Coordinates of C-alpha atoms in Angstrom, one line a residue:
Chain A
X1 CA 129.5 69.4 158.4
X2 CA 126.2 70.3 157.9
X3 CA 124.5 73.9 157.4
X4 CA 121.4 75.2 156.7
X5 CA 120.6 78.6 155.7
X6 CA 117.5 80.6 156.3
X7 CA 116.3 83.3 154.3
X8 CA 113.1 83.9 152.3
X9 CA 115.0 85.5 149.4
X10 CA 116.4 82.7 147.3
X11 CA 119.3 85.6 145.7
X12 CA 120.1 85.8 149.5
X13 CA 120.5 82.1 149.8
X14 CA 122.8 81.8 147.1
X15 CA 125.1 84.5 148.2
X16 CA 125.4 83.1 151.7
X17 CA 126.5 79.6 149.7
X18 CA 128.6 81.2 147.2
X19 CA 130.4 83.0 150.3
X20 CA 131.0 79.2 152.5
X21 CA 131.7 77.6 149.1
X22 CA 134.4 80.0 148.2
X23 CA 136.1 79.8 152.2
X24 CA 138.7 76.6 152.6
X25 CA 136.7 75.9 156.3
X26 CA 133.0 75.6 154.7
X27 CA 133.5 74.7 150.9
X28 CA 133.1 71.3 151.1
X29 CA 130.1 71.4 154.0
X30 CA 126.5 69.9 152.7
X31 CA 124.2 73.2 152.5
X32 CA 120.7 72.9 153.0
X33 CA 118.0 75.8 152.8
X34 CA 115.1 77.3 154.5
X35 CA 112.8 79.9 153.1
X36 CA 111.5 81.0 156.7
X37 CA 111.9 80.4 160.4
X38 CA 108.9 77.8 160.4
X39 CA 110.1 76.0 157.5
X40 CA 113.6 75.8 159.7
X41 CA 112.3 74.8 162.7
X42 CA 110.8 71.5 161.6
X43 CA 114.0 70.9 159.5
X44 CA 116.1 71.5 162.5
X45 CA 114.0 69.2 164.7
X46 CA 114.1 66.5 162.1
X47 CA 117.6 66.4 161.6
X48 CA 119.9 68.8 163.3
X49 CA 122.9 71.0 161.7
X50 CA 126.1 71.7 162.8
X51 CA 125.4 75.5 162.0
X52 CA 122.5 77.8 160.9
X53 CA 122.8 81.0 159.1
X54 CA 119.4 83.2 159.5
X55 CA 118.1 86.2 157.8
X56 CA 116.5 88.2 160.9
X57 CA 113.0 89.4 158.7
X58 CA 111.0 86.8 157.4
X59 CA 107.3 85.9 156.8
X60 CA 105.5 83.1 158.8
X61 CA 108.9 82.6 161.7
X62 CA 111.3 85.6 161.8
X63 CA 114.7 84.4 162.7
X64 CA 114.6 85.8 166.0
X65 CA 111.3 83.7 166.4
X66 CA 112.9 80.7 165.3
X67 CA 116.2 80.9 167.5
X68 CA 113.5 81.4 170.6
X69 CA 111.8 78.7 170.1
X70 CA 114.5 76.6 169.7
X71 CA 115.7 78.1 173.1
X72 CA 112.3 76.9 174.8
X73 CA 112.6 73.3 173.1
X74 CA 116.3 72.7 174.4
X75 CA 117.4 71.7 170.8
X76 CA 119.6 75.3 169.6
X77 CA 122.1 73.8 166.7
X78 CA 125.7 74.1 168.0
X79 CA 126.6 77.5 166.5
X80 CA 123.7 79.9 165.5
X81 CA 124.1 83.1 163.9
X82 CA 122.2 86.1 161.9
X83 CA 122.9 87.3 158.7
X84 CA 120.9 90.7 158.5
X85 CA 120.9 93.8 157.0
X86 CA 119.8 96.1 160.2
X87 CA 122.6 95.3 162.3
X88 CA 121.6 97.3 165.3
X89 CA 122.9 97.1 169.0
X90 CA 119.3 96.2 170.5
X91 CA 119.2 93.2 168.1
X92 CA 122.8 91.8 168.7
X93 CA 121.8 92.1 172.1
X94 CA 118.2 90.2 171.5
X95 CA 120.0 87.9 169.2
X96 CA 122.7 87.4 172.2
X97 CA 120.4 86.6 175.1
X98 CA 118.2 83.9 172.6
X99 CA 121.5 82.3 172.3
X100 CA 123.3 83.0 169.3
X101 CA 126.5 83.4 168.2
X102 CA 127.0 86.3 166.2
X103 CA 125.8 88.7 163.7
X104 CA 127.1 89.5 160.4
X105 CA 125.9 92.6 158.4
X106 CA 124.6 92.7 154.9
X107 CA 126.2 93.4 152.8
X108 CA 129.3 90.8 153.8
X109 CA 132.1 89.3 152.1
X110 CA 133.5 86.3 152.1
X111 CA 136.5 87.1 154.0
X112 CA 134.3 88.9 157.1
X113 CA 131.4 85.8 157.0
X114 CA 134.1 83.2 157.4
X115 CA 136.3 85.8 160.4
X116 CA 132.1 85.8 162.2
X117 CA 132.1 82.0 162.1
X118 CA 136.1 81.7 163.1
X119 CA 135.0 83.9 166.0
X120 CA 131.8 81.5 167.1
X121 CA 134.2 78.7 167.3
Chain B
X1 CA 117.6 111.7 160.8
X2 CA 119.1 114.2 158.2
X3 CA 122.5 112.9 158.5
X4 CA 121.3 109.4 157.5
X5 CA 119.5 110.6 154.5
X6 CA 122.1 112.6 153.1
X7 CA 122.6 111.8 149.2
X8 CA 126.3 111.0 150.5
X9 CA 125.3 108.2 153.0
X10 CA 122.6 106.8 150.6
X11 CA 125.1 106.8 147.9
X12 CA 127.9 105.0 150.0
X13 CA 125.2 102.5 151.8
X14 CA 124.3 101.7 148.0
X15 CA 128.2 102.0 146.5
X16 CA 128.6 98.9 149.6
X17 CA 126.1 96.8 148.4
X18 CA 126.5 96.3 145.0
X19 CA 130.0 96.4 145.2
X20 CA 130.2 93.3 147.7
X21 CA 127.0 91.9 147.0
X22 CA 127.0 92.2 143.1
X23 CA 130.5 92.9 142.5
X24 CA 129.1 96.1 140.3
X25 CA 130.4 99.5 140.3
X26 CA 127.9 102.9 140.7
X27 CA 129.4 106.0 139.5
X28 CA 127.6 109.6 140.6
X29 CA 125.1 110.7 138.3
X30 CA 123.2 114.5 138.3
X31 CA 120.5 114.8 139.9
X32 CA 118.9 116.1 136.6
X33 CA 119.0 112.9 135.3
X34 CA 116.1 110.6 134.5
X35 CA 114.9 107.5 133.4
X36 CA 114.6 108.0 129.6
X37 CA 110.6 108.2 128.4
X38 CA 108.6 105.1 128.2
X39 CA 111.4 102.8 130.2
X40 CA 110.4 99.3 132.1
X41 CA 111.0 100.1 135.6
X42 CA 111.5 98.4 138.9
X43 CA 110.6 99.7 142.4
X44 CA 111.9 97.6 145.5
X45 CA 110.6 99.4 148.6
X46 CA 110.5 98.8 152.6
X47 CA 109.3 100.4 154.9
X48 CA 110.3 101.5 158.3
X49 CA 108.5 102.3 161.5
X50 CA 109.5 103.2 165.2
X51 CA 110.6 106.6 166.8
X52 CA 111.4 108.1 162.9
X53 CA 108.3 106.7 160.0
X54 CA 109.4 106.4 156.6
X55 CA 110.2 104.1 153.5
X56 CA 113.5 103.8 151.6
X57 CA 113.0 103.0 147.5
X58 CA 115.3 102.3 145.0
X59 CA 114.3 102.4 141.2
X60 CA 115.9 100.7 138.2
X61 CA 115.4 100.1 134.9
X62 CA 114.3 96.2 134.4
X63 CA 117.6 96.0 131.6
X64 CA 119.9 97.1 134.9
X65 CA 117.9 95.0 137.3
X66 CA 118.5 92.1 135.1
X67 CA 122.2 92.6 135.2
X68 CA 121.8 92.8 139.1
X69 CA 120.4 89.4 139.6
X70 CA 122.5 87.8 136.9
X71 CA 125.2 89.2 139.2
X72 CA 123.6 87.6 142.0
X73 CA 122.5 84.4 140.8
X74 CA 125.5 83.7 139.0
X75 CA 123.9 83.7 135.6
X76 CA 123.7 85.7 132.1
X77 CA 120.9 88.6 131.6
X78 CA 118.7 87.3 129.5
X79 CA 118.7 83.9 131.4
X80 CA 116.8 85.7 134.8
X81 CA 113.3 85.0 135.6
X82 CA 111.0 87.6 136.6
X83 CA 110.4 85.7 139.7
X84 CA 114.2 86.1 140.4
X85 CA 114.6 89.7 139.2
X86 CA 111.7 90.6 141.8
X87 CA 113.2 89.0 144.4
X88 CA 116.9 90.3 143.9
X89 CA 115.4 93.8 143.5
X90 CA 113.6 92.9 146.7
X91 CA 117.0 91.7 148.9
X92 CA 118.6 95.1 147.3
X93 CA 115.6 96.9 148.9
X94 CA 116.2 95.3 151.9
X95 CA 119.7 95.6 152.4
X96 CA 119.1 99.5 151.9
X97 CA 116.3 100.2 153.9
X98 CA 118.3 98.4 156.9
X99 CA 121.2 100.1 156.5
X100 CA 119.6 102.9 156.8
X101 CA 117.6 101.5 159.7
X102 CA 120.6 100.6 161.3
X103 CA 121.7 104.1 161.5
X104 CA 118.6 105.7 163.6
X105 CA 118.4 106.1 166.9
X106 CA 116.2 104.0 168.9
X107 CA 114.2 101.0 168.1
X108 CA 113.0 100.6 164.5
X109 CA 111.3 97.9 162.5
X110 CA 111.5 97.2 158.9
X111 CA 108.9 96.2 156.5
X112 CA 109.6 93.1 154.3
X113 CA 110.0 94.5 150.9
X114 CA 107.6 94.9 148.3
X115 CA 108.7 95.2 144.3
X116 CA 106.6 97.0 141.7
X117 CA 108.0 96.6 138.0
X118 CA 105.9 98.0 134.4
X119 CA 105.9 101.1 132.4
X120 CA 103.9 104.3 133.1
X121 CA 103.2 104.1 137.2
X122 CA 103.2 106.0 140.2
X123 CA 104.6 105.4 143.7
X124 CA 103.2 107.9 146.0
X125 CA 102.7 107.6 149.8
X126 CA 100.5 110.4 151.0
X127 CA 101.0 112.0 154.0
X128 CA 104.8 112.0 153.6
X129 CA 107.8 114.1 152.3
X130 CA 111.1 113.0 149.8
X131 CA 113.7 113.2 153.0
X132 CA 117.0 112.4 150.6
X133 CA 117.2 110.9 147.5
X134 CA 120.6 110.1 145.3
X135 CA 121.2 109.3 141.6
X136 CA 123.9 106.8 140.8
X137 CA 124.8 105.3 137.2
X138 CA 125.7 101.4 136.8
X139 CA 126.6 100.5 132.9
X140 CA 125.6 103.8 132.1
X141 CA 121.9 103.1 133.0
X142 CA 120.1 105.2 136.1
X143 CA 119.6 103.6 139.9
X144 CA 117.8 106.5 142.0
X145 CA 117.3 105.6 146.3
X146 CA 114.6 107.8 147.6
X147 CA 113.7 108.1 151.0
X148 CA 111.0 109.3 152.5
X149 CA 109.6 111.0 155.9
X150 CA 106.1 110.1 157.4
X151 CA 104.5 112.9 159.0
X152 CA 105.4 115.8 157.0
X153 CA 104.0 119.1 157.4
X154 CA 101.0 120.0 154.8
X155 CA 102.6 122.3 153.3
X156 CA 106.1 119.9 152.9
X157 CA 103.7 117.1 151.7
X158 CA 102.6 119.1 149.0
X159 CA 105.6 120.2 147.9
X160 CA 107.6 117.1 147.8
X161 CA 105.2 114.9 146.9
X162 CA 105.3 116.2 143.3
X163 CA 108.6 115.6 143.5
X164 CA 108.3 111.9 144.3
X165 CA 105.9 111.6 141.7
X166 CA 107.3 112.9 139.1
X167 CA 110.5 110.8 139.4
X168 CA 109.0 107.6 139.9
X169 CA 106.9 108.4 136.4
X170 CA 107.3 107.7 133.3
X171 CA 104.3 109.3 131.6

């Protein structure tokens, strides 16, 4: 399996990997990373993931952006989700319609990042 | 908005975040305590706009926000780059600000964050108030979360922004 995680802090990166390393579904999965939605977008069109994990607020492409366009080109990764600190109910419901899969506030665990991917299954 | 910006929210939002995120304990500290004289700081800030204007800060000494991104980066203290320590202080910011976001009612956006670190400097934001603002003690060293109100009356501006400025100073 093959993820890629989007976020333009590198601290956020690592705990989002630390998190699927430390779950018996993800821990072996190849984990690739994005600082931005722009820089994921061409990575995505390149060579497609199984799953991407996006921080909502970012420079250049938010994740929002990114999941949109993806929409439009007809090439959204099998599961999609957010990772984002301002969970609200107008984003879930933006991030819903653009086609993803789920949301999962920050700060998460381990435990509740693995039960949001078990539930986009 | 006062609910949201009660010490007791900010101090739970904050006791969340580094207790998941960094695996690291805050403990209540008075709101008499300061920074001691002459202490590198750090300032993570974001900003939020929509139906309620404000930022949220947090300050730290540069010795705790070492220990922060050591936490989060997996490494020892004195192995952190600055380019990492702004950028950890920067997600803790973040993480903050939108839980506090989260909370409001209606739509809000958040600023990415910005991160100030040195001795001796001033944060102020004029035209605003200190709406809430919580001590907490990690390793016996000082983490304040300020947040503040856009659109203050004068007379609140004046008063509070004294405040602000004299906690985010270290003359």
């Amino acid at each position: 399996m093959k993820i890629l995680i989007v976020d333009d802090s590198k601290a956020m990166r690592m705990i989002v990997m630390r998190a699927l390393k430390s779950t018996s579904t993800y821990g072996d999965a190849e984990m690739l990373q994005a600082v931005d939605g722009k820089e994921a977008l061409g990575m995505i069109e390149a060579d497609p993931p199984d799953l991407v994990l996006s921080d909502w607020n970012m420079p250049e492409m938010s994740g929002i952006e990114l999941l949109q366009t993806l929409g439009e080109r007809g090439i959204i990764p099998p599961t999609f989700g957010f990772v984002t600190s301002e969970h609200t109910p107008e984003m879930y419901d933006r991030a819903m319609a653009a086609g993803a899969q789920f949301l999962v506030s920050k700060p998460f665990t381990p435990e509740s990042l693995e039960g949001a991917l078990a539930g986009a299954a | 908005m006062s609910d949201v910006v009660q010490a007791s929210n900010l101090a739970q939002i904050n006791d969340e975040i580094w207790g998941a995120v960094l695996g690291m304990v805050l403990e209540p500290a008075g709101p008499e305590d300061a920074q001691p004289e002459g202490e590198e700081l750090v300032t993570g800030q974001v900003q939020i706009t929509g139906d309620w204007s404000g930022a949220v800060f947090i300050e730290l000494s540069t010795s705790l926000a070492r220990k922060a991104t050591a936490a989060m980066f997996f490494t020892e203290p004195d192995d952190v780059s600055e380019e990492d320590l702004i950028d950890a202080v920067g997600e803790l910011a973040n993480m903050t600000g939108g839980n506090v976001k989260a909370q409001l009612e209606g739509p809000h956006a958040l600023s990415l964050p910005s991160v100030t670190a040195g001795q001796r400097y001033r944060v102020s934001m004029p035209g605003t108030r200190v709406a809430g603002r919580v001590s907490q003690c990690c390793a016996g060293q000082l983490l304040t979360t300020t947040v503040i109100e856009s659109g203050a009356s004068p007379k609140a501006q004046d008063a509070d922004a004294q405040v602000l400025a004299s906690a985010a100073d270290s003359p």
